[in-house]
Short mmCIF file of C-alpha atoms in Angstrom, two decimals:
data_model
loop_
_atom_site.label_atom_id
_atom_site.label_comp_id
_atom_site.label_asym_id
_atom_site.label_seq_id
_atom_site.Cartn_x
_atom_site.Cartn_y
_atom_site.Cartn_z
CA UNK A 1 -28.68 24.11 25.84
CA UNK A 2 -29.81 27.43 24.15
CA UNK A 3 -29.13 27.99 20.67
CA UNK A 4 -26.68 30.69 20.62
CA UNK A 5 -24.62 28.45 23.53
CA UNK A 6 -24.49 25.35 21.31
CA UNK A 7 -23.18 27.45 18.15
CA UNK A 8 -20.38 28.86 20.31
CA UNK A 9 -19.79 25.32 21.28
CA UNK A 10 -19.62 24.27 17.43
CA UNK A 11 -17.47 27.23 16.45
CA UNK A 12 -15.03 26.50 19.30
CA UNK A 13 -14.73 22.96 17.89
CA UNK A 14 -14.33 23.86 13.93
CA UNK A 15 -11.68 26.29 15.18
CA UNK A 16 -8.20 24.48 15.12
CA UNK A 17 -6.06 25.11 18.35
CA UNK A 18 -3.35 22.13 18.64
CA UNK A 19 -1.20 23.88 21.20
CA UNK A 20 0.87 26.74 20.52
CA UNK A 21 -1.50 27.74 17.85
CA UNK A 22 -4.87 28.43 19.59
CA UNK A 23 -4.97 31.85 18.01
CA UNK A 24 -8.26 30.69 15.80
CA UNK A 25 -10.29 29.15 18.82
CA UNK A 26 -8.73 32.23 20.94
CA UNK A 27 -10.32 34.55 18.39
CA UNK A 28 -13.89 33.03 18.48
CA UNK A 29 -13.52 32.83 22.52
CA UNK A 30 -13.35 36.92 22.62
CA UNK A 31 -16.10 37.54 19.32
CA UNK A 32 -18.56 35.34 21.75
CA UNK A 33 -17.89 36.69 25.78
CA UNK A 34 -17.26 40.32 24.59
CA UNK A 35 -21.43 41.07 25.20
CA UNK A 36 -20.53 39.86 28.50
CA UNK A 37 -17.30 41.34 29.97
CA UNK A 38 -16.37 44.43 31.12
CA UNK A 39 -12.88 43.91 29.89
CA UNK A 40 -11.01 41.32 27.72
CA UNK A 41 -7.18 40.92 27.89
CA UNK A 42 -4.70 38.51 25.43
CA UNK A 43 -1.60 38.16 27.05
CA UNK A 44 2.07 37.26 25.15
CA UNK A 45 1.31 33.83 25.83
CA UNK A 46 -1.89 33.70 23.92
CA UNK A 47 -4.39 33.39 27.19
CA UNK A 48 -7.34 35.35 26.99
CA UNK A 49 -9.09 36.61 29.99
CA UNK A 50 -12.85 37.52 30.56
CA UNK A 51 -12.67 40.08 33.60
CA UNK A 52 -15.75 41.02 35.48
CA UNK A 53 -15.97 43.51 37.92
CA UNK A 54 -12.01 44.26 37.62
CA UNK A 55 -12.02 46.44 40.73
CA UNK A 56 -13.75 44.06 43.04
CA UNK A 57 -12.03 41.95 45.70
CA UNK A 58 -10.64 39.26 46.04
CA UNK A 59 -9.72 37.87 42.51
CA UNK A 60 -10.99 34.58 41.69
CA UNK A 61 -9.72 32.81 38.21
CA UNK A 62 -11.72 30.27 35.97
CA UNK A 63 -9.47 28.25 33.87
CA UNK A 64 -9.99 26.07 31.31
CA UNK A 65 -7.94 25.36 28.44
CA UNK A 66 -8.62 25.97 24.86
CA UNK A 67 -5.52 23.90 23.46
CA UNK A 68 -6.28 20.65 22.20
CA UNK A 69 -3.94 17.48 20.88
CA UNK A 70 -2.29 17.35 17.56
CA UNK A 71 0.26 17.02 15.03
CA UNK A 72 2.96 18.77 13.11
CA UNK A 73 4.75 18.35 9.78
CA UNK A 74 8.09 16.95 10.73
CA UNK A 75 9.14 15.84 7.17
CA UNK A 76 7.98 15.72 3.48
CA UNK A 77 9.51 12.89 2.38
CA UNK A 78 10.41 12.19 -1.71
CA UNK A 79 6.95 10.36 -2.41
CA UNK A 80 4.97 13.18 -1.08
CA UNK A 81 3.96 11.97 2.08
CA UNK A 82 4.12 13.89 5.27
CA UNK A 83 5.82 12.57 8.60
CA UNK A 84 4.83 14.08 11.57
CA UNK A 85 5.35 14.35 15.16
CA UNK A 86 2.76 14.81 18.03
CA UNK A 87 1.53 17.86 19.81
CA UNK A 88 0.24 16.71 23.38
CA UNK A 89 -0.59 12.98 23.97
CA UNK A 90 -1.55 11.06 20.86
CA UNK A 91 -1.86 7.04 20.91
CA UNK A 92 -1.02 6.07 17.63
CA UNK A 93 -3.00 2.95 17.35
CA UNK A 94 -6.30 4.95 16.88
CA UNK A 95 -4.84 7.95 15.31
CA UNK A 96 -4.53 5.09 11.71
CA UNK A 97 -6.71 6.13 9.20
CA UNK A 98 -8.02 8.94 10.70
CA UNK A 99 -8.74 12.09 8.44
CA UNK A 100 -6.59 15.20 8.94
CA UNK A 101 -6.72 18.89 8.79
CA UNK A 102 -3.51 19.88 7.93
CA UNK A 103 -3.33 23.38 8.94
CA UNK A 104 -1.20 25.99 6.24
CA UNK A 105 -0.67 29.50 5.23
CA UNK A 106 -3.31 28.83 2.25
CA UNK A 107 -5.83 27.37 4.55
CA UNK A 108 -6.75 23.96 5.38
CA UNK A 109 -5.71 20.79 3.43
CA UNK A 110 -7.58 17.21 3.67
CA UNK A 111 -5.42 14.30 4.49
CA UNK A 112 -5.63 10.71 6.12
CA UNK A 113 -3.03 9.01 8.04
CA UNK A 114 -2.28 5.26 6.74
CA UNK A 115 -0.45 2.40 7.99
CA UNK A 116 0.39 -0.47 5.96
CA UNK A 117 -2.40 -2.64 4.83
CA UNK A 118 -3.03 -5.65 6.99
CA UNK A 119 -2.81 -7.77 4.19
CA UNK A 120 1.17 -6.27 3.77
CA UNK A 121 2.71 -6.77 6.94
CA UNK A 122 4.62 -9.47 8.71
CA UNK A 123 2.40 -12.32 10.55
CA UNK A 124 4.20 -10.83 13.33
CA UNK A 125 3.41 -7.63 13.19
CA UNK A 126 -0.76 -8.01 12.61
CA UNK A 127 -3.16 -7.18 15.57
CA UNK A 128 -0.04 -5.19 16.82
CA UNK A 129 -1.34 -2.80 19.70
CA UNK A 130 1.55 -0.82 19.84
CA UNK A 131 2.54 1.35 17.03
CA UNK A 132 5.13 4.50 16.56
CA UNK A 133 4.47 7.43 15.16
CA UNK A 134 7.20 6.79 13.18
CA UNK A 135 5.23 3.80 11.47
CA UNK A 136 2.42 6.49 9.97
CA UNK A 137 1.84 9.04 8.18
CA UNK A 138 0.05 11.63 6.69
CA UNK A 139 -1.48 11.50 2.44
CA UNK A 140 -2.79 14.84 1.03
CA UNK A 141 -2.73 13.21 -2.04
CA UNK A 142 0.61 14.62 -3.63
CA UNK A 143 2.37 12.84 -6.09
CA UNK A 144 5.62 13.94 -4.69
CA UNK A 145 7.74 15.91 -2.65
CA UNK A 146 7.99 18.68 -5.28
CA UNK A 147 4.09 18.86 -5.06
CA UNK A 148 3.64 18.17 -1.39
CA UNK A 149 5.70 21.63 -0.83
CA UNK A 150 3.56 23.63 -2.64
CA UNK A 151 1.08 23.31 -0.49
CA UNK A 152 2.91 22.62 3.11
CA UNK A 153 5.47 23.71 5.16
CA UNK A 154 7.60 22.22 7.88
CA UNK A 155 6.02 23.06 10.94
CA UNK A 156 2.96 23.29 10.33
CA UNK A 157 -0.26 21.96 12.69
CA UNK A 158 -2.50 18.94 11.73
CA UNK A 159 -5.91 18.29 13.57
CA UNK A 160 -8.27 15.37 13.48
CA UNK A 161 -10.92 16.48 11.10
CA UNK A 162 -13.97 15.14 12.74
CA UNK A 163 -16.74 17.75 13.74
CA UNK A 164 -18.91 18.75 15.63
CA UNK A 165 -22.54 15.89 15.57
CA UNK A 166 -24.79 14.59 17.76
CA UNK A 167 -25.45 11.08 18.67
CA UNK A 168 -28.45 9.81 20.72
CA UNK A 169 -30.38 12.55 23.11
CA UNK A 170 -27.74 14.88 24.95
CA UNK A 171 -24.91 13.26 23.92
CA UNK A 172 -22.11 14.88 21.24
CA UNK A 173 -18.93 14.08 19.37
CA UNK A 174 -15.67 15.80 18.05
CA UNK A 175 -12.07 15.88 18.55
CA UNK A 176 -10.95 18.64 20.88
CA UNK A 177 -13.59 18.55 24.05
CA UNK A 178 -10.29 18.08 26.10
CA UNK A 179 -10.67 20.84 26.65
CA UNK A 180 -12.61 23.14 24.39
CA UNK A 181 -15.73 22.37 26.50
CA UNK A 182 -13.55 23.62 29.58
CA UNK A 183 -13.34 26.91 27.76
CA UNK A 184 -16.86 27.08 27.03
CA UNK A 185 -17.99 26.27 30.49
CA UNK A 186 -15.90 29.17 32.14
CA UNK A 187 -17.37 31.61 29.38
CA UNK A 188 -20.99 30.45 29.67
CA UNK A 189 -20.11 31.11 33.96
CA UNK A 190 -19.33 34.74 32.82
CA UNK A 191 -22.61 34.96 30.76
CA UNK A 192 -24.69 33.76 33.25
CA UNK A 193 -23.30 36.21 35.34
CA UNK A 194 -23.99 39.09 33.31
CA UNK A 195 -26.60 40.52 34.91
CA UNK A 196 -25.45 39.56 38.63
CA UNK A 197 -23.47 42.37 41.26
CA UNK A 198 -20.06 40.87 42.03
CA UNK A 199 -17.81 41.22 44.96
CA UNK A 200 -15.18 39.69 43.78
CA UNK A 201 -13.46 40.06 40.88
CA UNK A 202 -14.26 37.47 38.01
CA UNK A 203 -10.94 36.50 35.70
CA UNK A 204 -12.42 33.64 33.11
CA UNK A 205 -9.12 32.46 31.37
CA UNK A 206 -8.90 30.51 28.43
CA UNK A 207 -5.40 28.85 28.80
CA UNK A 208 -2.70 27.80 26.23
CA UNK A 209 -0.58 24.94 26.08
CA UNK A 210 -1.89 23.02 28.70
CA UNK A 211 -1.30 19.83 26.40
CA UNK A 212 2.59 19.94 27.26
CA UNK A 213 3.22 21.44 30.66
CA UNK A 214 -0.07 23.00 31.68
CA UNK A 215 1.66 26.42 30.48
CA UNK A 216 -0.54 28.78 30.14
CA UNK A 217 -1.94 28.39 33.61
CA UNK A 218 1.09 29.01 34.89
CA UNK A 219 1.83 32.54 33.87
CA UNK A 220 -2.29 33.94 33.13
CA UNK A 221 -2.22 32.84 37.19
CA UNK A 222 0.72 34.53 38.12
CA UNK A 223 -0.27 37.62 36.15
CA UNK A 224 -3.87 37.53 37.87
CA UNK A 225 -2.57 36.29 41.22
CA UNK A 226 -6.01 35.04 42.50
CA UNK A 227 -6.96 34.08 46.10
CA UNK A 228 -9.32 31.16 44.47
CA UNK A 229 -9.05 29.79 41.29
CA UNK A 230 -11.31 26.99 40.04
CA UNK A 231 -9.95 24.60 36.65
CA UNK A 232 -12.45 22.74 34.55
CA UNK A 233 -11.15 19.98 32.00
CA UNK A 234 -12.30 16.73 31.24
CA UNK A 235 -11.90 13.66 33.24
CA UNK A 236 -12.32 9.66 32.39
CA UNK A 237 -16.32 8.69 32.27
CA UNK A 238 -16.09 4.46 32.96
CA UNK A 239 -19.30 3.87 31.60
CA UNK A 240 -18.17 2.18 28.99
CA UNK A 241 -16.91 -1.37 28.14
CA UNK A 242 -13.38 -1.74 29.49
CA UNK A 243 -13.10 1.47 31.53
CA UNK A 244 -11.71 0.47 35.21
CA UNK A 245 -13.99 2.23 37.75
CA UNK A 246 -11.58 0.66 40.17
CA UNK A 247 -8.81 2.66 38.77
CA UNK A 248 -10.77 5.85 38.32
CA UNK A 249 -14.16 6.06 39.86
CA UNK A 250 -17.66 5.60 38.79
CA UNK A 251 -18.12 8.34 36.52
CA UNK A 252 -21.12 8.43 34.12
CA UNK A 253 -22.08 10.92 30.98
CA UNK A 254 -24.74 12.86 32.00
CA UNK A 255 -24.71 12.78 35.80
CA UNK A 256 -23.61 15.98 35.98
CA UNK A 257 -20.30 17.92 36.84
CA UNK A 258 -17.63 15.89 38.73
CA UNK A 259 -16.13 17.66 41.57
CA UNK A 260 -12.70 16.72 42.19
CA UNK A 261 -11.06 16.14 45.58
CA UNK A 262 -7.52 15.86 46.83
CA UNK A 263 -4.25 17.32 47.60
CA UNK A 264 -5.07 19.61 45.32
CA UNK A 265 -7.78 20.97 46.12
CA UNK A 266 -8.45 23.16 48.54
CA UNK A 267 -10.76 21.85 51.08
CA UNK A 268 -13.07 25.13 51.57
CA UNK A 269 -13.31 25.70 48.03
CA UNK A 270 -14.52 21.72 47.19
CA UNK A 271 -17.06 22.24 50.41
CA UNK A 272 -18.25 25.52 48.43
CA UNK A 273 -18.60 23.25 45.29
CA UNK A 274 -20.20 21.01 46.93
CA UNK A 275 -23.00 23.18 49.14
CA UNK A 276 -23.47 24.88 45.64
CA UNK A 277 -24.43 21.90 43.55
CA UNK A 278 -26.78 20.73 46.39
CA UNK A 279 -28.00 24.03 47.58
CA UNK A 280 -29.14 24.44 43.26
CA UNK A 281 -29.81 21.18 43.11
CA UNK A 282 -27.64 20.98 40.70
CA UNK A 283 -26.61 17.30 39.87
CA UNK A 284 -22.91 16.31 40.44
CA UNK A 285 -20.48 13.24 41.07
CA UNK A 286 -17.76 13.24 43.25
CA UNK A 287 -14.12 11.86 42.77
CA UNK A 288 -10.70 11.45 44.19
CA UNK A 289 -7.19 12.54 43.24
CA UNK A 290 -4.56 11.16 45.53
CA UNK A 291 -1.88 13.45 43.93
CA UNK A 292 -1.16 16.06 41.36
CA UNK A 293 -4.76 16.69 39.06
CA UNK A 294 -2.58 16.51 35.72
CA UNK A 295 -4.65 19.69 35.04
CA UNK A 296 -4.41 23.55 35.10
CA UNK A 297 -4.95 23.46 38.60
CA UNK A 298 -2.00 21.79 39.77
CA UNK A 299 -0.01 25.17 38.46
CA UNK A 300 -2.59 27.41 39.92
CA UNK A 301 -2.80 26.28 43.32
CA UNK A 302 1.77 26.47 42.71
CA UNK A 303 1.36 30.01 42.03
CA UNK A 304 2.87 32.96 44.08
CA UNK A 305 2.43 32.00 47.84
CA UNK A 306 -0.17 29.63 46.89
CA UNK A 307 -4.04 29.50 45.35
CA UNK A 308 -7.25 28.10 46.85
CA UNK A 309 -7.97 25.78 44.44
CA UNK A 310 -10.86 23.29 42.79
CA UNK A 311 -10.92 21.41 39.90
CA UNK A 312 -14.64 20.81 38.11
CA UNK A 313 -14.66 18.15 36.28
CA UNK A 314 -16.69 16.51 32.70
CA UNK A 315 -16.81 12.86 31.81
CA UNK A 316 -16.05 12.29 29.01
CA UNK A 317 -15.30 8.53 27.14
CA UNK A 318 -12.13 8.05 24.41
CA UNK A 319 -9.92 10.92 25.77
CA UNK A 320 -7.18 11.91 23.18
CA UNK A 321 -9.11 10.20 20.18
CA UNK A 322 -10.35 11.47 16.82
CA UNK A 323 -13.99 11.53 18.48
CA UNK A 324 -14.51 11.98 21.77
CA UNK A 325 -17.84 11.84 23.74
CA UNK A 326 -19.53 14.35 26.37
CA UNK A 327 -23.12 15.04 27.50
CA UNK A 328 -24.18 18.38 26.83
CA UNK A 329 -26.23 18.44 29.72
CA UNK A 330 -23.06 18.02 31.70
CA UNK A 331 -21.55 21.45 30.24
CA UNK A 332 -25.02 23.37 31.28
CA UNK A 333 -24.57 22.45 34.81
CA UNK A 334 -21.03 23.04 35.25
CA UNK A 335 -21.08 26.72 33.78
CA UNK A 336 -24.12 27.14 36.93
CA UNK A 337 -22.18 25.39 39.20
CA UNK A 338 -19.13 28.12 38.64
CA UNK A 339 -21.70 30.86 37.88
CA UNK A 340 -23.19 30.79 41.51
CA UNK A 341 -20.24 29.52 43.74
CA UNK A 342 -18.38 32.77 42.28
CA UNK A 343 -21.45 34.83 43.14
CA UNK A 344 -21.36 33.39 46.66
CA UNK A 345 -17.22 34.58 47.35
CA UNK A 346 -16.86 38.24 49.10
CA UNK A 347 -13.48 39.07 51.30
CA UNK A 348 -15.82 37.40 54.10
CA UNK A 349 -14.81 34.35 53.11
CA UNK A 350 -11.59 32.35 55.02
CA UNK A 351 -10.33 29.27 52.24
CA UNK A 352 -7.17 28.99 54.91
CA UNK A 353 -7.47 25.21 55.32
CA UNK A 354 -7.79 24.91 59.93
#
């Protein structure tokens, strides 16, 4: 990955965005693309759009969402310690002992979620696997609530604090891929596009909200109202111990993009994907969705009188944890993948399933 690709990647993750407050990744989404566009819009949702070629026909949207899962101050209680509730899908049991960002009007304040000591509880409640919320919560280190709310406020956002680092080769942690590295994909698309003559016209939206209700899909789609639009998020790599390939597929870090089929995908626009990828040789894996994705594009394809739709896909292993693991080399050949099936769609082109 080039250098100036792999710091936007870095400044996407150190920028906190727990849905409905993306505004800081949102900002370093337009300081990055604007060398690239020839327009940027923010809507009153919070989406921002890449445009290329605004005038061209037909409109084709890139989606992928910049939101990621979180927390927020629900209550400062007398001792200083902050209960919380989640923002998106959190699973308690390996939220414990994480550290925190929590995110207020001064700036960012260290924390660490604790649990009762093992050596504390009940011989009935050790090795528990299920935990509530309610059970945890969050020490910043005040001595009370008096001190606790000088610094904090209901309401406010908490992120997992772990960054940006590499492990082995291509591979990378952090909290927030889901689905920060969907963001950078459809931006890096754009980029690569930069010197390429369009026909259509390019709309590379970084959503909002998708972590509850796949919201900011829903109205940046119905404001653009595509004829294809294309979602990128994350999707369960089973290449690790305990991950059911049965359930889910064989899906491996580093074998490039995953290209989604099902109900919800258009059929003409998955063959485009997939005559792409091979036609580039462009590596790629293949799975199935028997239903709704679960992603931005089940709200796209909804919109208006209906989308043509894909769904491009990552691996990625711990989804929803305070580190979560991707191949870099995946999120190169995705953002080609986009780049050059968008360069291939004129008017010409029929996705009308026959």
């Amino acid at each position: 990955m080039r250098k100036e690709s792999l710091q936007f990647l870095e400044d996407l993750i150190h920028a906190p965005s727990p849905s409905g407050f993306e505004q800081p990744a949102q900002r370093v989404v337009r300081k990055y693309i604007k060398p690239y566009a020839d327009d940027i819009q923010t809507d009153l949702h919070g989406n921002v759009m890449a445009v290329r070629n605004p005038g061209g026909s037909p409109r084709v949207m890139l989606a992928g969402h910049c939101d990621q899962v979180g927390m927020m101050v629900q209550h400062i209680a007398d001792d200083g310690y902050l209960r919380f509730a989640s923002i998106g899908g959190i699973d308690p049991v390996v939220a414990v002992s994480s550290r925190v960002l929590v995110h207020t009007d001064k700036g960012p304040i260290l924390g660490v979620i604790g649990r009762t000591a093992i050596h504390l509880l009940k011989p009935e409640d050790r090795g528990k696997t299920k935990l509530n919320l309610e059970e945890l919560w969050v020490d910043i280190g005040a001595k009370d609530k008096k001190a606790a709310e000088k610094l904090v406020n209901i309401g406010d956002p908490i992120t997992f604090a772990a960054r940006f680092d590499r492990l082995q080769g291509d591979l990378a942690i952090a909290a927030g891929f889901d689905d920060k590295m969907g963001t950078f994909i459809c931006m890096e698309a754009v980029r690569l596009l930069k010197n390429r003559k369009l026909k259509c016209a390019l709309y590379a939206v970084s959503t909002v909200q998708e972590e509850i209700g796949l919201r900011g899909a829903k109205t940046s789609a119905f404001g653009i109202d595509p004829k294809v639009g294309i979602a990128v998020d994350v999707t369960h790599a089973t290449d690790y111990p305990g991950a059911s390939k049965n359930a889910v597929g064989d899906l491996k870090l580093g074998a490039g993009p995953v290209i989604e089929r099902g109900p919800n995908i258009n059929p003409k626009v998955f063959d485009l994907l997939i005559a792409t990828a091979k036609k580039q040789k462009i590596k790629f894996q293949r799975a199935s969705c028997p239903r709704g994705t679960g992603t931005d594009a089940n709200v796209i394809q909804l919109t208006r009188s209906g989308v043509a739709t894909g769904l491009v896909s990552v691996a990625n292993r711990y989804m929803h944890t305070p580190i979560e693991v991707i191949h870099l080399g995946d999120l190169t050949a995705a953002a080609k993948l986009l780049a050059e099936t968008v360069a291939q769609i004129d008017d010409a082109l029929d996705f009308t399933p026959m």
